[in-house]
Coordinates of N, CA and C in Angstrom, one line a residue:
M24 N 25.3 -14.0 -31.1 CA 24.4 -13.0 -31.6 C 24.3 -11.8 -30.7
A25 N 24.4 -10.6 -31.2 CA 24.3 -9.4 -30.4 C 22.8 -9.2 -29.9
R26 N 22.7 -8.7 -28.7 CA 21.4 -8.4 -28.2 C 20.9 -7.1 -28.8
A27 N 19.6 -7.1 -29.1 CA 19.0 -5.9 -29.7 C 17.7 -5.6 -29.0
R28 N 17.3 -4.3 -29.2 CA 16.0 -3.9 -28.5 C 15.2 -3.2 -29.5
H29 N 13.9 -3.4 -29.5 CA 12.9 -2.7 -30.4 C 12.8 -1.3 -30.0
C30 N 12.8 -0.4 -31.0 CA 12.6 1.1 -30.8 C 11.2 1.5 -31.0
D31 N 10.6 2.2 -30.1 CA 9.2 2.6 -30.2 C 9.1 3.8 -31.2
V32 N 10.2 4.5 -31.4 CA 10.2 5.7 -32.3 C 10.3 5.3 -33.7
C33 N 11.3 4.6 -34.1 CA 11.5 4.3 -35.5 C 11.0 2.9 -35.9
K34 N 10.5 2.2 -34.9 CA 9.9 0.8 -35.1 C 11.0 -0.2 -35.6
G35 N 12.2 0.1 -35.4 CA 13.3 -0.8 -35.8 C 14.0 -1.4 -34.6
W36 N 15.0 -2.2 -34.9 CA 15.8 -2.9 -33.8 C 17.2 -2.2 -33.7
H37 N 17.7 -2.0 -32.5 CA 19.0 -1.4 -32.3 C 19.8 -2.3 -31.5
D38 N 21.1 -2.4 -31.9 CA 22.1 -3.2 -31.2 C 22.4 -2.6 -29.8
L39 N 22.3 -3.3 -28.8 CA 22.5 -2.8 -27.4 C 24.0 -2.6 -27.1
E40 N 24.9 -3.1 -28.0 CA 26.3 -3.0 -27.8 C 26.8 -1.6 -28.3
E41 N 25.9 -0.9 -29.1 CA 26.3 0.4 -29.6 C 25.4 1.5 -29.0
P42 N 25.9 2.7 -29.0 CA 25.1 3.8 -28.5 C 23.7 3.9 -29.1
W43 N 22.7 4.3 -28.4 CA 21.4 4.5 -28.9 C 21.3 5.7 -29.8
P44 N 20.7 5.6 -31.0 CA 20.7 6.7 -31.9 C 20.0 7.9 -31.3
S45 N 20.6 9.1 -31.6 CA 20.0 10.3 -31.0 C 18.6 10.6 -31.6
A46 N 18.4 10.2 -32.8 CA 17.1 10.4 -33.4 C 16.0 9.6 -32.7
C47 N 16.4 8.5 -32.1 CA 15.4 7.6 -31.4 C 15.2 7.9 -29.9
M48 N 15.8 9.0 -29.4 CA 15.7 9.2 -28.0 C 14.4 9.9 -27.6
D49 N 13.5 10.2 -28.5 CA 12.3 10.9 -28.2 C 11.4 10.2 -27.2
H50 N 11.4 8.9 -27.2 CA 10.6 8.2 -26.2 C 11.1 8.2 -24.8
Y51 N 12.4 8.7 -24.6 CA 12.9 8.8 -23.3 C 12.7 10.2 -22.7
R52 N 12.2 11.1 -23.5 CA 12.0 12.5 -23.1 C 10.7 12.6 -22.3
K53 N 10.6 13.5 -21.3 CA 9.4 13.6 -20.5 C 8.4 14.4 -21.3
R54 N 8.7 15.5 -21.9 CA 7.7 16.3 -22.6 C 8.2 16.7 -24.0
K55 N 7.3 17.0 -24.8 CA 7.7 17.5 -26.2 C 8.6 18.7 -26.0
G56 N 9.6 18.9 -26.8 CA 10.4 20.0 -26.8 C 11.6 20.0 -25.8
E57 N 11.6 19.0 -25.0 CA 12.7 18.8 -24.0 C 13.8 18.0 -24.7
D58 N 15.0 18.6 -24.9 CA 16.1 18.0 -25.6 C 17.0 17.2 -24.7
R59 N 17.0 17.4 -23.4 CA 17.9 16.7 -22.5 C 17.2 15.7 -21.7
I60 N 18.0 14.6 -21.5 CA 17.5 13.6 -20.6 C 18.2 13.9 -19.2
G61 N 17.4 14.0 -18.2 CA 18.0 14.3 -16.9 C 17.6 13.3 -15.8
L62 N 18.1 13.6 -14.6 CA 17.7 12.8 -13.5 C 16.3 13.0 -13.1
Q63 N 15.7 12.1 -12.5 CA 14.4 12.2 -11.9 C 14.6 12.3 -10.4
I64 N 14.1 13.4 -9.8 CA 14.3 13.6 -8.4 C 12.9 13.4 -7.7
V65 N 12.9 12.6 -6.7 CA 11.7 12.3 -6.0 C 11.7 13.1 -4.7
K66 N 10.6 13.8 -4.5 CA 10.5 14.7 -3.3 C 10.4 13.8 -2.0
D67 N 11.1 14.3 -1.0 CA 11.1 13.6 0.3 C 9.7 13.6 0.9
I68 N 9.4 12.7 1.8 CA 8.0 12.6 2.4 C 7.9 13.8 3.3
D69 N 6.7 14.3 3.5 CA 6.4 15.3 4.5 C 6.5 14.8 5.9
P70 N 6.9 15.6 6.8 CA 6.9 15.1 8.2 C 5.5 14.6 8.7
Y71 N 5.5 13.6 9.5 CA 4.3 13.1 10.0 C 4.5 12.5 11.4
K72 N 3.5 12.4 12.2 CA 3.6 11.9 13.6 C 3.3 10.4 13.5
S73 N 4.2 9.6 14.1 CA 4.0 8.2 14.2 C 2.8 7.8 15.0
V74 N 2.0 6.9 14.6 CA 0.9 6.4 15.3 C 1.3 5.4 16.4
V75 N 2.5 4.9 16.3 CA 3.0 3.9 17.2 C 3.4 4.6 18.6
D76 N 4.3 5.6 18.5 CA 4.8 6.2 19.7 C 4.7 7.7 19.7
G77 N 4.2 8.3 18.7 CA 4.0 9.8 18.7 C 5.2 10.6 18.2
T78 N 6.3 10.0 17.9 CA 7.5 10.7 17.4 C 7.2 11.3 16.0
V79 N 7.9 12.4 15.7 CA 7.7 13.1 14.4 C 8.8 12.5 13.5
I80 N 8.4 12.0 12.4 CA 9.2 11.4 11.4 C 9.4 12.4 10.3
G81 N 10.6 12.8 9.9 CA 10.8 13.9 9.0 C 11.4 13.5 7.6
G82 N 11.6 12.3 7.4 CA 12.1 11.9 6.0 C 12.1 10.4 5.8
R83 N 12.5 10.0 4.6 CA 12.4 8.6 4.2 C 13.4 7.8 5.1
K84 N 14.6 8.3 5.3 CA 15.5 7.5 6.1 C 15.0 7.3 7.5
Q85 N 14.5 8.4 8.1 CA 13.9 8.3 9.5 C 12.8 7.3 9.5
H86 N 12.0 7.4 8.4 CA 10.8 6.4 8.3 C 11.3 5.0 8.3
R87 N 12.3 4.7 7.5 CA 12.8 3.3 7.4 C 13.5 2.9 8.8
D88 N 14.2 3.8 9.4 CA 14.9 3.5 10.7 C 13.8 3.3 11.7
H89 N 12.8 4.1 11.7 CA 11.7 4.0 12.7 C 11.0 2.6 12.6
L90 N 10.7 2.2 11.4 CA 10.1 0.9 11.1 C 11.0 -0.2 11.6
R91 N 12.3 -0.1 11.2 CA 13.2 -1.2 11.5 C 13.4 -1.3 13.0
A92 N 13.5 -0.2 13.7 CA 13.8 -0.2 15.2 C 12.6 -0.8 16.0
R93 N 11.4 -0.7 15.5 CA 10.3 -1.2 16.2 C 9.8 -2.5 15.6
G94 N 10.5 -3.1 14.6 CA 10.1 -4.4 14.1 C 8.8 -4.3 13.3
L95 N 8.5 -3.1 12.7 CA 7.3 -2.9 11.9 C 7.5 -3.2 10.4
V96 N 6.5 -3.5 9.7 CA 6.5 -3.8 8.3 C 5.5 -2.8 7.6
E97 N 6.0 -2.1 6.6 CA 5.1 -1.2 5.9 C 4.3 -2.1 4.9
V98 N 3.0 -1.9 4.9 CA 2.1 -2.6 4.0 C 1.4 -1.7 3.1
G99 N 1.4 -2.0 1.8 CA 0.7 -1.2 0.8 C -0.7 -1.6 0.7
N100 N -1.3 -1.3 -0.5 CA -2.7 -1.7 -0.7 C -2.8 -2.9 -1.7
D101 N -1.7 -3.7 -1.7 CA -1.7 -4.8 -2.6 C -2.6 -5.9 -1.9
N102 N -3.2 -6.7 -2.8 CA -4.0 -7.9 -2.3 C -3.0 -9.0 -1.9
V103 N -3.2 -9.5 -0.7 CA -2.3 -10.5 -0.2 C -3.0 -11.8 -0.4
K104 N -2.4 -12.8 -1.0 CA -3.0 -14.1 -1.2 C -3.0 -14.8 0.2
Q105 N -4.1 -15.4 0.5 CA -4.2 -16.2 1.7 C -3.5 -17.5 1.5
Q106 N -2.8 -17.9 2.5 CA -2.1 -19.2 2.4 C -3.1 -20.3 2.5
Y107 N -2.9 -21.3 1.7 CA -3.8 -22.5 1.7 C -3.6 -23.3 3.0
Q108 N -4.7 -23.5 3.7 CA -4.6 -24.4 4.9 C -5.5 -25.6 4.6
P109 N -4.9 -26.8 4.5 CA -5.7 -28.0 4.2 C -6.7 -28.2 5.3
P110 N -7.8 -28.8 5.0 CA -8.8 -29.1 6.1 C -8.2 -30.1 7.0
P111 N -8.6 -30.0 8.3 CA -8.1 -30.9 9.3 C -8.5 -32.4 9.0
N112 N -7.6 -33.3 9.3 CA -7.9 -34.7 9.1 C -8.7 -35.2 10.3
P113 N -9.9 -35.7 10.0 CA -10.8 -36.1 11.1 C -10.5 -37.5 11.7
V114 N -9.5 -38.2 11.1 CA -9.3 -39.6 11.6 C -9.0 -39.6 13.0
H115 N -8.1 -38.7 13.5 CA -7.7 -38.7 14.9 C -9.0 -38.5 15.8
D116 N -9.8 -37.6 15.4 CA -11.0 -37.3 16.2 C -12.0 -38.5 16.2
I117 N -12.1 -39.2 15.1 CA -13.0 -40.4 15.0 C -12.5 -41.5 15.8
V118 N -11.1 -41.7 15.8 CA -10.6 -42.8 16.6 C -10.8 -42.5 18.1
R119 N -10.5 -41.2 18.5 CA -10.7 -40.9 19.9 C -12.2 -41.0 20.3
A120 N -13.1 -40.6 19.5 CA -14.5 -40.8 19.8 C -14.9 -42.2 19.9
M121 N -14.4 -43.1 19.1 CA -14.7 -44.5 19.1 C -14.1 -45.1 20.4
E122 N -12.9 -44.7 20.8 CA -12.3 -45.2 22.0 C -13.1 -44.8 23.2
E123 N -13.6 -43.5 23.2 CA -14.4 -43.0 24.4 C -15.7 -43.8 24.5
H124 N -16.2 -44.2 23.4 CA -17.5 -45.0 23.5 C -17.2 -46.5 23.5
R125 N -16.0 -46.8 23.7 CA -15.6 -48.2 23.8 C -16.0 -49.1 22.6
Y126 N -15.9 -48.5 21.4 CA -16.2 -49.2 20.2 C -15.0 -50.0 19.8
K127 N -15.2 -51.3 19.6 CA -14.1 -52.1 19.1 C -14.5 -52.9 17.9
E128 N -13.6 -53.1 17.0 CA -13.9 -53.8 15.8 C -13.9 -55.3 16.1

């Protein structure tokens, strides 16, 4: 069976093995009235001064190289799940305390 995808424009299904119909390309356009689909260009980051060593970082590649060279990890604002740490097993401490007080069964 051929793979198909639901179209948000015509509310129908289109076969992915065939070219997407030009009438249904509206949901890929950025703004109304724009007839061409083009590349999206992301602006490079503005230069900034590193808080680690004070060097000026001027672009994304320099930023990645700077982090890699110093063993740093970039952290976003995502919530990090804390790893589960099971509670300590008190048996060892109980046995040691009993031996210290010379408790014998």
